[in-house]
Amino acid sequence: MDRAENKASRLLQIEKLLLAHPEGLTQSEIARRLQVDRSTINRDLADLPASIYIDDADGNKLKIDRNADLINLNINLHEAMAFHLASRLLATRMDRKNPHAASALRKLGLAMEKWASRLSQHVILSADMMDGEVQKDDPNYIRVLELLTEGWATLRKVQIWHRSERLGKVFEYTVSPYFIEPYAIGQTTQLIGLSEPPGAIRTYKIERIERAEKTAESYTIPEDFAPRSFLSHAWGIWYTEEEPVHVVLRFHPRVRERVRESRWHPSQILQDEEDGYLRWEATIAEPQEMLPWIRGWGADCEVL
């Protein structure tokens, strides 16, 4: 490998190191990790991408701007279809304008234009929906989401002021973001994380967060925290520290096949009965969350 190739490889390694260390690294730390002289890193500074900068206020550490364009993506036709489906869900299940989502979809659509023009057109249409006039214009939601995203990416706690729907009051919390989850029911976005108070994991509807501020306090996400396991008994996003409830429903023969077509919950068990009815069972964290779904079947669903 010649000198130019060595340098190009080193610049990529520096970028990856800084992505893995949002707190930043000094030139000496980078040199030690890459096993080169510090003067080599100093000479490389002029050739680093614009997204990498020196933070004078934090010990002259090198940091990477996570708001810059950092990702180059190569996808095939079928992966592009997966993005199309995801973009349609995003555009049709979220009711607020999201310029970041729209920008990402437009970049994807333009990148696909030459080799998948039909898919490209529809991805761009989804982008137009995300910042179109039909969507709610809620700048505060975007600001809060940006701060929570940065906190989650850099493992920094965020101070939030959340309005309680039940009490009608605004309460202040310091949260450690563990996960951000879209919620199709109600077209909302939910924050899951450690909340102080009460010193336990809580879920907050981001649309109800009236204000957010970054803090300098770091946190770690427990190794045993897995969103899939955490929400395994939830119908959607609601969970409880109580024991989950065993729900048993009985569906009329005329809707039996429709019920069978979908997997409504990971724990569901289906059993055909002799009279043509279908017995449906699942273990649900908070059954109140599924009541609209149950009511939607009308007289064709009986709660046993």
Coordinates of C-alpha atoms in Angstrom, one line a residue:
M1 CA 0.0 0.0 0.0
D2 CA 1.5 3.4 -1.0
R3 CA 1.5 6.6 1.0
A4 CA -1.7 8.0 -0.5
E5 CA -3.6 4.7 0.1
N6 CA -2.3 4.7 3.7
K7 CA -3.5 8.2 4.3
A8 CA -6.9 7.5 2.7
S9 CA -7.3 4.5 4.9
R10 CA -6.3 6.4 8.0
L11 CA -8.7 9.2 7.3
L12 CA -11.6 6.7 7.1
Q13 CA -10.3 5.1 10.4
I14 CA -10.4 8.5 12.1
E15 CA -13.9 9.1 10.9
K16 CA -15.0 5.7 12.3
L17 CA -13.3 6.3 15.6
L18 CA -15.0 9.7 16.1
L19 CA -18.4 8.1 15.2
A20 CA -17.8 5.6 17.9
H21 CA -16.7 8.2 20.4
P22 CA -19.2 11.1 20.3
E23 CA -17.4 12.7 23.3
G24 CA -14.4 13.4 21.0
L25 CA -10.8 12.3 21.1
T26 CA -7.5 14.2 21.3
Q27 CA -4.9 13.9 18.6
S28 CA -2.8 11.9 20.9
E29 CA -5.6 9.4 21.7
I30 CA -6.3 8.9 17.9
A31 CA -2.6 8.5 17.2
R32 CA -2.3 5.8 20.0
R33 CA -5.3 3.9 18.7
L34 CA -4.1 4.0 15.1
Q35 CA -0.5 3.3 16.2
V36 CA 1.0 6.2 14.4
D37 CA 2.9 9.3 15.5
R38 CA 0.9 12.3 16.8
S39 CA 2.6 14.5 14.1
T40 CA 1.0 12.2 11.5
I41 CA -2.5 12.9 12.8
N42 CA -1.6 16.6 12.9
R43 CA -0.7 16.6 9.2
D44 CA -3.9 14.8 8.4
L45 CA -6.1 17.5 9.9
A46 CA -6.2 19.5 6.6
D47 CA -7.5 16.6 4.7
L48 CA -10.3 15.5 7.1
P49 CA -13.9 16.0 5.9
A50 CA -15.7 19.2 6.9
S51 CA -17.9 17.1 9.3
I52 CA -14.8 16.7 11.6
Y53 CA -13.8 19.7 13.7
I54 CA -11.7 20.7 16.7
D55 CA -13.6 21.7 19.8
D56 CA -11.6 24.4 21.5
A57 CA -13.9 24.5 24.4
D58 CA -13.3 20.8 25.2
G59 CA -9.6 20.4 25.3
N60 CA -9.0 20.7 21.6
K61 CA -10.7 17.3 21.0
L62 CA -11.5 16.2 17.5
K63 CA -15.3 15.6 17.1
I64 CA -17.6 14.8 14.3
D65 CA -20.7 16.8 13.5
R66 CA -23.5 14.2 13.5
N67 CA -25.8 16.6 11.7
A68 CA -23.6 16.5 8.6
D69 CA -24.1 14.1 5.7
L70 CA -22.2 11.0 7.0
I71 CA -23.7 8.0 5.3
N72 CA -23.0 6.6 1.9
L73 CA -25.4 3.8 1.1
N74 CA -25.5 1.1 -1.6
I75 CA -28.7 -0.8 -2.1
N76 CA -30.2 -3.2 -4.6
L77 CA -33.7 -3.1 -6.2
H78 CA -35.4 -5.3 -3.5
E79 CA -33.8 -3.3 -0.7
A80 CA -35.1 -0.2 -2.5
M81 CA -38.6 -1.7 -2.3
A82 CA -38.2 -2.2 1.4
F83 CA -37.4 1.5 1.7
H84 CA -40.4 2.4 -0.4
L85 CA -42.7 0.4 2.0
A86 CA -41.0 2.0 5.0
S87 CA -41.4 5.5 3.5
R88 CA -45.1 4.9 2.8
L89 CA -45.7 3.8 6.5
L90 CA -43.8 6.9 7.6
A91 CA -45.7 9.2 5.4
T92 CA -49.2 7.8 6.1
R93 CA -48.8 7.1 9.9
M94 CA -47.2 10.3 11.1
D95 CA -49.3 13.4 11.1
R96 CA -46.6 16.1 11.7
K97 CA -44.3 17.7 9.3
N98 CA -40.8 16.3 9.5
P99 CA -38.2 18.0 7.3
H100 CA -35.5 15.6 8.2
A101 CA -37.6 12.6 7.1
A102 CA -38.5 14.4 3.9
S103 CA -34.9 15.3 3.2
A104 CA -33.8 11.7 3.7
L105 CA -36.5 10.3 1.4
R106 CA -35.7 12.8 -1.3
K107 CA -32.0 11.9 -1.2
L108 CA -33.0 8.2 -1.4
G109 CA -35.4 8.9 -4.3
L110 CA -32.8 10.9 -6.3
A111 CA -30.2 8.2 -5.7
M112 CA -32.6 5.6 -7.1
E113 CA -33.7 7.7 -10.1
K114 CA -31.4 6.2 -12.8
W115 CA -32.0 2.5 -12.0
A116 CA -35.4 2.4 -10.4
S117 CA -37.3 5.4 -11.7
R118 CA -40.8 4.2 -10.8
L119 CA -39.8 3.5 -7.2
S120 CA -37.8 6.7 -7.1
Q121 CA -40.9 8.8 -8.0
H122 CA -43.0 7.3 -5.3
V123 CA -40.3 7.7 -2.6
I124 CA -40.1 11.4 -3.6
L125 CA -43.9 11.6 -3.4
S126 CA -43.7 10.2 0.2
A127 CA -41.1 12.9 0.9
D128 CA -43.6 15.5 -0.4
M129 CA -46.2 14.1 2.0
M130 CA -43.9 14.5 5.0
D131 CA -43.6 18.2 4.6
G132 CA -46.8 18.9 2.7
E133 CA -49.5 21.3 3.7
V134 CA -51.8 18.5 5.0
Q135 CA -49.3 17.6 7.8
K136 CA -49.4 19.5 11.1
D137 CA -46.8 22.2 11.3
D138 CA -45.2 21.7 14.8
P139 CA -41.7 23.2 15.0
N140 CA -41.5 22.4 18.8
Y141 CA -42.0 18.7 18.1
I142 CA -39.0 18.8 15.6
R143 CA -36.8 20.7 18.0
V144 CA -37.6 18.3 20.8
L145 CA -37.1 15.2 18.6
E146 CA -33.7 16.7 17.4
L147 CA -32.5 17.1 21.0
L148 CA -33.7 13.6 22.0
T149 CA -32.0 12.1 19.0
E150 CA -28.7 13.9 19.8
G151 CA -28.9 12.8 23.4
W152 CA -29.6 9.2 22.4
A153 CA -26.7 9.2 19.8
T154 CA -24.2 10.8 22.2
L155 CA -25.4 9.2 25.4
R156 CA -26.2 12.5 27.1
K157 CA -29.2 13.0 29.4
V158 CA -31.9 15.4 28.3
Q159 CA -34.0 17.7 30.5
I160 CA -37.7 17.6 29.4
W161 CA -40.9 19.4 30.4
H162 CA -43.7 16.9 29.8
R163 CA -47.4 17.7 30.0
S164 CA -49.5 15.1 31.8
E165 CA -52.8 14.5 29.9
R166 CA -54.4 13.1 33.0
L167 CA -53.4 15.9 35.4
G168 CA -53.2 18.8 32.9
K169 CA -49.9 19.9 34.4
V170 CA -46.3 20.1 33.1
F171 CA -43.7 18.1 35.0
E172 CA -39.9 18.3 34.7
Y173 CA -37.8 15.2 34.3
T174 CA -34.2 14.3 33.4
V175 CA -34.3 11.4 31.0
S176 CA -31.7 9.0 29.6
P177 CA -33.1 8.0 26.1
Y178 CA -33.0 4.3 25.6
F179 CA -35.2 4.0 22.5
I180 CA -37.5 6.1 20.3
E181 CA -40.5 4.3 18.9
P182 CA -43.1 5.4 16.3
Y183 CA -46.7 4.5 17.3
A184 CA -49.2 4.2 14.5
I185 CA -52.2 4.3 16.9
G186 CA -52.7 8.0 17.4
Q187 CA -49.9 8.8 14.9
T188 CA -47.3 9.6 17.7
T189 CA -43.7 9.1 18.6
Q190 CA -42.7 7.7 22.0
L191 CA -39.6 8.1 24.1
I192 CA -38.5 5.2 26.2
G193 CA -35.8 5.7 28.8
L194 CA -34.8 6.1 32.4
S195 CA -36.6 9.0 34.0
E196 CA -35.5 10.9 37.1
P197 CA -37.8 11.1 38.9
P198 CA -38.9 8.4 39.6
G199 CA -35.6 6.6 38.8
A200 CA -37.4 4.0 36.6
I201 CA -38.0 3.4 32.9
R202 CA -40.9 5.4 31.6
T203 CA -42.5 6.1 28.2
Y204 CA -43.2 9.7 27.2
K205 CA -45.3 10.9 24.2
I206 CA -42.9 13.3 22.4
E207 CA -45.8 15.4 21.2
R208 CA -46.5 16.3 24.8
I209 CA -43.0 17.4 25.6
E210 CA -43.3 21.2 25.7
R211 CA -39.6 21.9 26.1
A212 CA -36.2 20.1 26.1
E213 CA -32.7 21.0 26.9
K214 CA -29.4 19.2 26.5
T215 CA -27.3 18.4 29.5
A216 CA -23.6 17.5 29.9
E217 CA -24.4 14.4 32.0
S218 CA -23.6 11.1 30.4
Y219 CA -25.4 7.8 30.9
T220 CA -25.2 4.2 29.7
I221 CA -27.9 1.9 28.4
P222 CA -28.0 -1.3 30.4
E223 CA -26.7 -4.3 28.4
D224 CA -29.9 -6.3 29.2
F225 CA -32.2 -3.6 27.8
A226 CA -33.7 -4.8 24.5
P227 CA -36.7 -2.9 23.0
R228 CA -38.2 -6.0 21.6
S229 CA -38.2 -7.8 25.0
F230 CA -39.3 -4.6 26.8
L231 CA -42.3 -4.2 24.6
S232 CA -43.0 -8.0 24.1
H233 CA -46.3 -7.9 26.0
A234 CA -47.4 -4.5 24.9
W235 CA -50.3 -4.2 22.4
G236 CA -48.5 -1.2 21.0
I237 CA -46.4 1.0 23.4
W238 CA -48.1 0.7 26.8
Y239 CA -46.4 -1.4 29.4
T240 CA -46.8 -1.9 33.1
E241 CA -44.7 -3.2 36.0
E242 CA -47.6 -5.4 37.0
E243 CA -48.1 -8.9 35.7
P244 CA -49.4 -9.0 32.1
V245 CA -53.0 -10.0 31.6
H246 CA -54.2 -13.1 29.7
V247 CA -56.8 -12.0 27.2
V248 CA -59.2 -14.4 25.6
L249 CA -61.5 -13.4 22.7
R250 CA -64.0 -15.3 20.6
F251 CA -64.6 -14.3 17.0
H252 CA -67.6 -15.0 14.8
P253 CA -67.1 -17.4 11.8
R254 CA -67.7 -14.5 9.3
V255 CA -64.5 -12.7 10.5
R256 CA -62.5 -15.8 11.3
E257 CA -60.3 -15.7 8.2
R258 CA -59.7 -12.0 8.5
V259 CA -58.5 -12.5 12.1
R260 CA -56.3 -15.4 10.9
E261 CA -54.7 -13.2 8.1
S262 CA -52.7 -11.1 10.5
R263 CA -50.5 -11.6 13.5
W264 CA -52.0 -9.1 15.9
H265 CA -49.6 -9.8 18.8
P266 CA -46.4 -11.9 19.2
S267 CA -48.0 -14.0 21.9
Q268 CA -51.3 -14.8 20.2
I269 CA -52.6 -18.3 20.0
L270 CA -55.5 -19.3 17.7
Q271 CA -57.8 -22.2 18.1
D272 CA -60.7 -23.3 15.8
E273 CA -63.9 -24.3 17.7
E274 CA -66.4 -26.9 16.6
D275 CA -69.1 -24.3 15.9
G276 CA -66.9 -22.4 13.4
Y277 CA -65.9 -19.7 15.9
L278 CA -62.3 -18.8 16.4
R279 CA -60.7 -18.6 19.9
W280 CA -57.9 -15.9 20.2
E281 CA -55.6 -15.7 23.2
A282 CA -52.7 -13.4 24.0
T283 CA -50.8 -12.1 27.0
I284 CA -51.1 -8.3 27.1
A285 CA -49.2 -5.8 29.3
E286 CA -52.1 -3.2 29.4
P287 CA -55.4 -4.5 27.8
Q288 CA -56.9 -1.0 27.9
E289 CA -54.6 -0.1 24.9
M290 CA -56.3 -2.8 22.8
L291 CA -59.9 -1.8 23.5
P292 CA -60.4 0.3 20.3
W293 CA -59.3 -2.8 18.3
I294 CA -61.7 -5.1 20.2
R295 CA -64.6 -2.6 19.8
G296 CA -63.8 -2.3 16.1
W297 CA -65.0 -5.9 15.5
G298 CA -68.4 -5.0 17.0
A299 CA -70.7 -7.9 17.7
D300 CA -68.3 -10.3 15.9
C301 CA -65.9 -10.3 18.9
E302 CA -66.8 -11.6 22.3
V303 CA -64.6 -11.0 25.3
L304 CA -64.3 -14.2 27.3

